[in-house]
Short mmCIF file of C-alpha atoms in Angstrom, two decimals:
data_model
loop_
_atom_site.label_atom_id
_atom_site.label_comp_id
_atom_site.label_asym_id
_atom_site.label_seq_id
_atom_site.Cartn_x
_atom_site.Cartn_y
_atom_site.Cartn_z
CA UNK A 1 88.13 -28.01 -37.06
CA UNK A 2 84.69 -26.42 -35.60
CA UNK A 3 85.90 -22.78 -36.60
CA UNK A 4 86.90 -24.56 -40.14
CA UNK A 5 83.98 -26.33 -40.34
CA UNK A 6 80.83 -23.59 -39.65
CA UNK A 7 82.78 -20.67 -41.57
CA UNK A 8 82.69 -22.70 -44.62
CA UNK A 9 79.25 -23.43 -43.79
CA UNK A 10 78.53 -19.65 -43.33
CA UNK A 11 79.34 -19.40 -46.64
CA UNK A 12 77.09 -21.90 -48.23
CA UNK A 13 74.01 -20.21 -46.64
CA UNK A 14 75.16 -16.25 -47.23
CA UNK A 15 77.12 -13.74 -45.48
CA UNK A 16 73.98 -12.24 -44.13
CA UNK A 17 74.24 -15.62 -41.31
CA UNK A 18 78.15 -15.37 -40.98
CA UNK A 19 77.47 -12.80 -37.72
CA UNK A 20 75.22 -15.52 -36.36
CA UNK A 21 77.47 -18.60 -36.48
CA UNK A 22 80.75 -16.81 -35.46
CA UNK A 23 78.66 -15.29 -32.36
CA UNK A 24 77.77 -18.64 -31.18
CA UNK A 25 81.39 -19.88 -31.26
CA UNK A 26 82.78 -20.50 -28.37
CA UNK A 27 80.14 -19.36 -26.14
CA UNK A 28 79.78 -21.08 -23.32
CA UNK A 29 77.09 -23.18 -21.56
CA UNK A 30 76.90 -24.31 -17.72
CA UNK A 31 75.17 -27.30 -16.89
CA UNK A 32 74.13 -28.14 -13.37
CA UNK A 33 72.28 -31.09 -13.24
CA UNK A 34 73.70 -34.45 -11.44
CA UNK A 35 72.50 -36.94 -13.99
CA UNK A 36 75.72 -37.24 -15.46
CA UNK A 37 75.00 -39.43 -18.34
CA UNK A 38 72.68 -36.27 -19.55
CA UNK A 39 75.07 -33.73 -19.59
CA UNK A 40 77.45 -35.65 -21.52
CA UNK A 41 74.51 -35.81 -23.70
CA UNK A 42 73.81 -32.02 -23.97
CA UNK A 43 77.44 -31.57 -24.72
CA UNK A 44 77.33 -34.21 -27.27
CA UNK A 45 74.49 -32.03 -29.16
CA UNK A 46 75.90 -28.56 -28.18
CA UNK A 47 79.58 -28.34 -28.91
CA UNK A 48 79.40 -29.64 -32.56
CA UNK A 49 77.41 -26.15 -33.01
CA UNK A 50 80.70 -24.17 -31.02
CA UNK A 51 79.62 -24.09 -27.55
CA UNK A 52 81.82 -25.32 -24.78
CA UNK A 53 80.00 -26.70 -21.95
CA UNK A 54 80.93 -27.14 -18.31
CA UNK A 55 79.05 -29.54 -16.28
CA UNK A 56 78.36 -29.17 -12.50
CA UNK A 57 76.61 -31.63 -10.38
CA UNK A 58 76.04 -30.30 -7.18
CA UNK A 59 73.72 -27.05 -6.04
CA UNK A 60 76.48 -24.84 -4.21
CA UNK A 61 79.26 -25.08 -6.76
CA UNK A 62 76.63 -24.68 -9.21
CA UNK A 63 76.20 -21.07 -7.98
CA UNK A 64 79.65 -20.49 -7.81
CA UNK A 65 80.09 -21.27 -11.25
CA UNK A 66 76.74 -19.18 -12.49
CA UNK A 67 78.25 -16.22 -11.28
CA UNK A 68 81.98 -16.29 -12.46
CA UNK A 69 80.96 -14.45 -15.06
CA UNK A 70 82.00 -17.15 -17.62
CA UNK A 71 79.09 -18.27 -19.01
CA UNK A 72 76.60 -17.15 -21.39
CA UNK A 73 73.62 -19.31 -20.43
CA UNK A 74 72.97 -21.98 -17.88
CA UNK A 75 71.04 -25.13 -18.08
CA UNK A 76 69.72 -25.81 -14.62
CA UNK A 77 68.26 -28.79 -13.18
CA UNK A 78 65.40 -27.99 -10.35
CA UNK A 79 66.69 -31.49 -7.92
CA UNK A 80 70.29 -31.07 -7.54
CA UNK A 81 72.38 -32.27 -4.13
CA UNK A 82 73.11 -29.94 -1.73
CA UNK A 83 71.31 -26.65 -3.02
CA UNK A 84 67.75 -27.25 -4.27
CA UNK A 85 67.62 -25.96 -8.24
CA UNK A 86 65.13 -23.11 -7.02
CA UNK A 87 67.71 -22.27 -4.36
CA UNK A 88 70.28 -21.85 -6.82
CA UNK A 89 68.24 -19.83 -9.14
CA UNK A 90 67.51 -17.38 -6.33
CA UNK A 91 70.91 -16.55 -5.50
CA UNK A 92 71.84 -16.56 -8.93
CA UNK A 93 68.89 -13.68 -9.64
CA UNK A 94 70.40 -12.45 -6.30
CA UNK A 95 73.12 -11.62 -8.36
CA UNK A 96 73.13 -11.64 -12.19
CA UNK A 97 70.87 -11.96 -15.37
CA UNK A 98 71.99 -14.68 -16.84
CA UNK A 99 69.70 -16.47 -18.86
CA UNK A 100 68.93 -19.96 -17.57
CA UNK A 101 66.51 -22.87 -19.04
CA UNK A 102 65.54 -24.81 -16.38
CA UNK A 103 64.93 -28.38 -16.58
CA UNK A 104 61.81 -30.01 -14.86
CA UNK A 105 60.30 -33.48 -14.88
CA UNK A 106 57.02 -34.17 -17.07
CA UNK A 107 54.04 -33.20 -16.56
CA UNK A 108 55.15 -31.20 -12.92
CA UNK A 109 53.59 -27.67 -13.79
CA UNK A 110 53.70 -26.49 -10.38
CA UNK A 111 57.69 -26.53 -10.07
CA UNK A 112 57.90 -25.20 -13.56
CA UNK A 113 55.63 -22.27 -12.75
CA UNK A 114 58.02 -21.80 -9.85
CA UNK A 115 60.89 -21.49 -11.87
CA UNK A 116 59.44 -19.18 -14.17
CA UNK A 117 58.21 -16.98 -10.79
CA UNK A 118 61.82 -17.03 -9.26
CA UNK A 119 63.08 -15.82 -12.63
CA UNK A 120 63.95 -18.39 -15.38
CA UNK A 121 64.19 -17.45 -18.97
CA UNK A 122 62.37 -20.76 -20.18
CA UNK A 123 61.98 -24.62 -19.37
CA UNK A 124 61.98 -27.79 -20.68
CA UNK A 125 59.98 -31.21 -19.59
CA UNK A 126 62.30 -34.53 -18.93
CA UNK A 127 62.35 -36.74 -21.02
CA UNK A 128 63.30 -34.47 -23.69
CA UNK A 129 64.39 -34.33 -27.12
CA UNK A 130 68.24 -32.47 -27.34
CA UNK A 131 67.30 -30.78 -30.39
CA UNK A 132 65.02 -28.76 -28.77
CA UNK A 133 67.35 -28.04 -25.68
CA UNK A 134 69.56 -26.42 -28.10
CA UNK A 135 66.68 -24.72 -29.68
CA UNK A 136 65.84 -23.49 -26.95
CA UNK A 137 69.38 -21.97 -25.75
CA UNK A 138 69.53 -20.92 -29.25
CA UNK A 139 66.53 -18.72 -28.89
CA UNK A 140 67.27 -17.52 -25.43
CA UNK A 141 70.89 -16.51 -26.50
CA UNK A 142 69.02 -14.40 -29.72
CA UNK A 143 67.42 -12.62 -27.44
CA UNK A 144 70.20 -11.80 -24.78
CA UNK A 145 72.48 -10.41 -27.46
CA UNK A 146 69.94 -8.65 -29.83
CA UNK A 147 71.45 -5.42 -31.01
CA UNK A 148 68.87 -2.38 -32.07
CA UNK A 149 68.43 -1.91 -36.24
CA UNK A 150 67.32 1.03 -37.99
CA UNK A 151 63.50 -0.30 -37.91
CA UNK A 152 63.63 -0.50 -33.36
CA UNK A 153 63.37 2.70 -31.95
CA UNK A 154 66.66 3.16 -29.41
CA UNK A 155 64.07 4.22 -26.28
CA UNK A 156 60.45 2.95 -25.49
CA UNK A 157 58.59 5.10 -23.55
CA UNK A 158 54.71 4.65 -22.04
CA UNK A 159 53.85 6.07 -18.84
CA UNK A 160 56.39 5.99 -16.17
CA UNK A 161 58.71 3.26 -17.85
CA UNK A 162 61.15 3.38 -20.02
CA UNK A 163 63.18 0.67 -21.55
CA UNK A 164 66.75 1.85 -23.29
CA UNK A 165 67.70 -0.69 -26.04
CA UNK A 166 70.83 0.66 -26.58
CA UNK A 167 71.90 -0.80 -22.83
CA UNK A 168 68.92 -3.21 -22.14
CA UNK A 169 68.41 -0.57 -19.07
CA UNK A 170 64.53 -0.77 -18.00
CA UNK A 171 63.34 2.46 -15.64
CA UNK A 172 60.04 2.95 -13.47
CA UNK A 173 59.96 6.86 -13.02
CA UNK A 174 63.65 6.71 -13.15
CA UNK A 175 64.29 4.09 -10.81
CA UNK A 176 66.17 0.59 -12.69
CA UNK A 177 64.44 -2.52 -12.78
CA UNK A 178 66.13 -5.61 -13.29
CA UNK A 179 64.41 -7.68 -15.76
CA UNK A 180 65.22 -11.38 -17.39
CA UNK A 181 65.92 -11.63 -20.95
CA UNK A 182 62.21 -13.23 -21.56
CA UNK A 183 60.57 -10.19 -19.19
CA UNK A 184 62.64 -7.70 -21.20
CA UNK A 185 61.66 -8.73 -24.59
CA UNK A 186 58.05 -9.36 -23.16
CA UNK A 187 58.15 -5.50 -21.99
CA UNK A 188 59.25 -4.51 -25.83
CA UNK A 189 56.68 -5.73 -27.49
CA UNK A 190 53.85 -4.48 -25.10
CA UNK A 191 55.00 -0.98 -24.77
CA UNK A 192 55.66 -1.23 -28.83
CA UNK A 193 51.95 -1.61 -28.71
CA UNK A 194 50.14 0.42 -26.37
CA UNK A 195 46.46 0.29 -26.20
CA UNK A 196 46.56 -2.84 -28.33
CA UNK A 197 45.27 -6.48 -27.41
CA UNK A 198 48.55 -8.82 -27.83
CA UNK A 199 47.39 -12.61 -28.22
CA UNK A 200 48.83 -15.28 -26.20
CA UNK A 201 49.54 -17.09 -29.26
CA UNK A 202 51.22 -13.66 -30.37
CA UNK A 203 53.43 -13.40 -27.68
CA UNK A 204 54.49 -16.81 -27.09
CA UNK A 205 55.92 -17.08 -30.98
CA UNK A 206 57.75 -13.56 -30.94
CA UNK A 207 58.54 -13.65 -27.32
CA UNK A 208 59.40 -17.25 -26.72
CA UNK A 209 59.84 -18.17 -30.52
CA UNK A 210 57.89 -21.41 -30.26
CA UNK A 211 54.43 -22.27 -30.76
CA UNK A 212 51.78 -21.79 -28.22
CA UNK A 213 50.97 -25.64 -27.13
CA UNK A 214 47.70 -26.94 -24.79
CA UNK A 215 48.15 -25.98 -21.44
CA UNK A 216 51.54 -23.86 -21.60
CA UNK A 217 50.94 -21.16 -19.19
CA UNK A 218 54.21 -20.14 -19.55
CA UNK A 219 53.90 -16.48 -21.11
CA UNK A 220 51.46 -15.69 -18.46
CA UNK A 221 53.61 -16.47 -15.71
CA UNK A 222 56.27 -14.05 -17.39
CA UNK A 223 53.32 -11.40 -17.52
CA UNK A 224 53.01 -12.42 -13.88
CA UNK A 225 56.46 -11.45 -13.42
CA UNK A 226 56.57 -8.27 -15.04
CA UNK A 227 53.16 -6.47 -13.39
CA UNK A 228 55.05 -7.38 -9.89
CA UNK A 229 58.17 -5.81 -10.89
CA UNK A 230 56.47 -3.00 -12.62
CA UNK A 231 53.51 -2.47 -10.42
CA UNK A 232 49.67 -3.66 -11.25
CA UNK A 233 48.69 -0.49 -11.18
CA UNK A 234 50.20 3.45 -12.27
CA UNK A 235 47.68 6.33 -11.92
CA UNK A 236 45.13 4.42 -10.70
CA UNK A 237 45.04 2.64 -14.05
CA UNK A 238 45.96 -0.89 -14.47
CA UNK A 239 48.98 -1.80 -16.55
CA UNK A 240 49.25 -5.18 -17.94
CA UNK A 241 45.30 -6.05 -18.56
CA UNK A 242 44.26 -9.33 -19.22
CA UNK A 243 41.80 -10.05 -21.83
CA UNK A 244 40.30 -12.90 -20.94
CA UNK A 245 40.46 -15.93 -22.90
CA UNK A 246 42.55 -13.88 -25.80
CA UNK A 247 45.52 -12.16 -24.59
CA UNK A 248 47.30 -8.90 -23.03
CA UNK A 249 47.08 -5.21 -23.50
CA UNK A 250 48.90 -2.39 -22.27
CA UNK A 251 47.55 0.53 -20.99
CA UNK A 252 48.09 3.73 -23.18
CA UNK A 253 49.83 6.75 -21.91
CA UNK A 254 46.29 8.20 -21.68
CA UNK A 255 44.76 5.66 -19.52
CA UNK A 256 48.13 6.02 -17.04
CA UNK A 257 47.31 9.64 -16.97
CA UNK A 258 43.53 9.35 -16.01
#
């Protein structure tokens, strides 16, 4: 009845969204988080949209699941029994890239900004509304399976890195660097702009596909992320600069080379 149901709905809104709706069909979403009542809840708002969701409540099994290989996104929950949620993000980034949203409680910015630093895609504050849990997935899962188009150029070169969008492979003077799906799509649009200030505000709405909100330091603790795994500096140049009070800007292949 699902299949039935969104095919005939493709075709109210165009064949241009048909590829969209039969890609999220299906896919499937692991939930670790031991509030039980809630992930019935996130099934109750996922699955009508075709996602099957399994539901974990403890830490170690949690793992186990993340990396079967199974699952196209996880929902994880940062106080879980038995492993810690930042525990089970580490060995899942031990291990794998995929995407997970972790959950944190209101207002607690210092375990979200370790979530983000250990390596998860995005977050979302308890109490919150399951709309925009699966918005969020949604937007995550866009950018995990986004194919190149004629207007994307295949390889993005600047300096010593290059990023492949044909494989999603990322390169520092030929070595691979793993990146999350929010770091790679970060790294695209600042080596698509070399030289060039990128706002905050910019990068949170094409990166992150959301608005930039008061005190959401999320999209610099991605930036964070990526100057570690990239390196501050190359040539004596820095990378990633921060403009302060505005934004980001990466170095041009002329500064590197100074």
């Amino acid at each position: 009845m699902i299949v039935l149901y969104k095919v005939r709905a493709a075709s109210k809104i165009g064949f241009e969204k048909l590829n969209s709706v039969l890609e999220t069909m299906m896919q499937k979403i692991l939930v670790i988080d031991d509030d039980v009542e809630l992930c019935e809840l996130v099934a109750e708002y996922l699955e009508p949209d075709g996602y099957q969701v399994e539901a974990i409540h403890e830490g170690h099994e949690g793992v186990q699941r993340a990396l079967s290989g199974e699952h196209a996104l996880a929902v994880l929950d940062y106080m879980l029994p038995g492993l810690n949620g930042f525990e089970v993000l580490r060995q899942i980034r031990a291990a794998s890239s995929l995407p997970v949203v972790m959950l944190t409680a209101r207002g607690d910015d210092v375990n979200r900004i370790i979530g983000l630093q250990i390596g998860a895609d995005d977050y979302l504050q308890k109490p919150f509304n399951p709309l925009e849990l699966v918005a969020r997935i949604s937007a995550v899962l866009r950018r995990s399976r986004r194919q190149p188009d004629q207007k994307r150029a295949e390889v993005i070169s600047a300096g010593d890195i290059e990023m492949d969008n044909r494989t999603r492979a990322v390169r520092r003077a030929g070595e691979p660097i793993e990146l999350t799906v929010v770091e790679y799509s970060l790294l695209e649009k600042l080596l698509s702009a070399p030289g060039r200030i990128l706002t905050r505000e910019e990068l949170v709405k094409d990166v992150l596909h959301r608005e930039l909100s008061p005190f959401d330091r999320s999209i610099d603790t991605h930036v964070s992320n990526l100057r570690k795994k990239l390196g501050h500096e190359v040539n004596g140049a820095e990378r990633i600069k921060t403009v302060r009070g505005v934004g980001y800007i990466y170095a041009k292949d002329e500064e590197s080379k100074a």
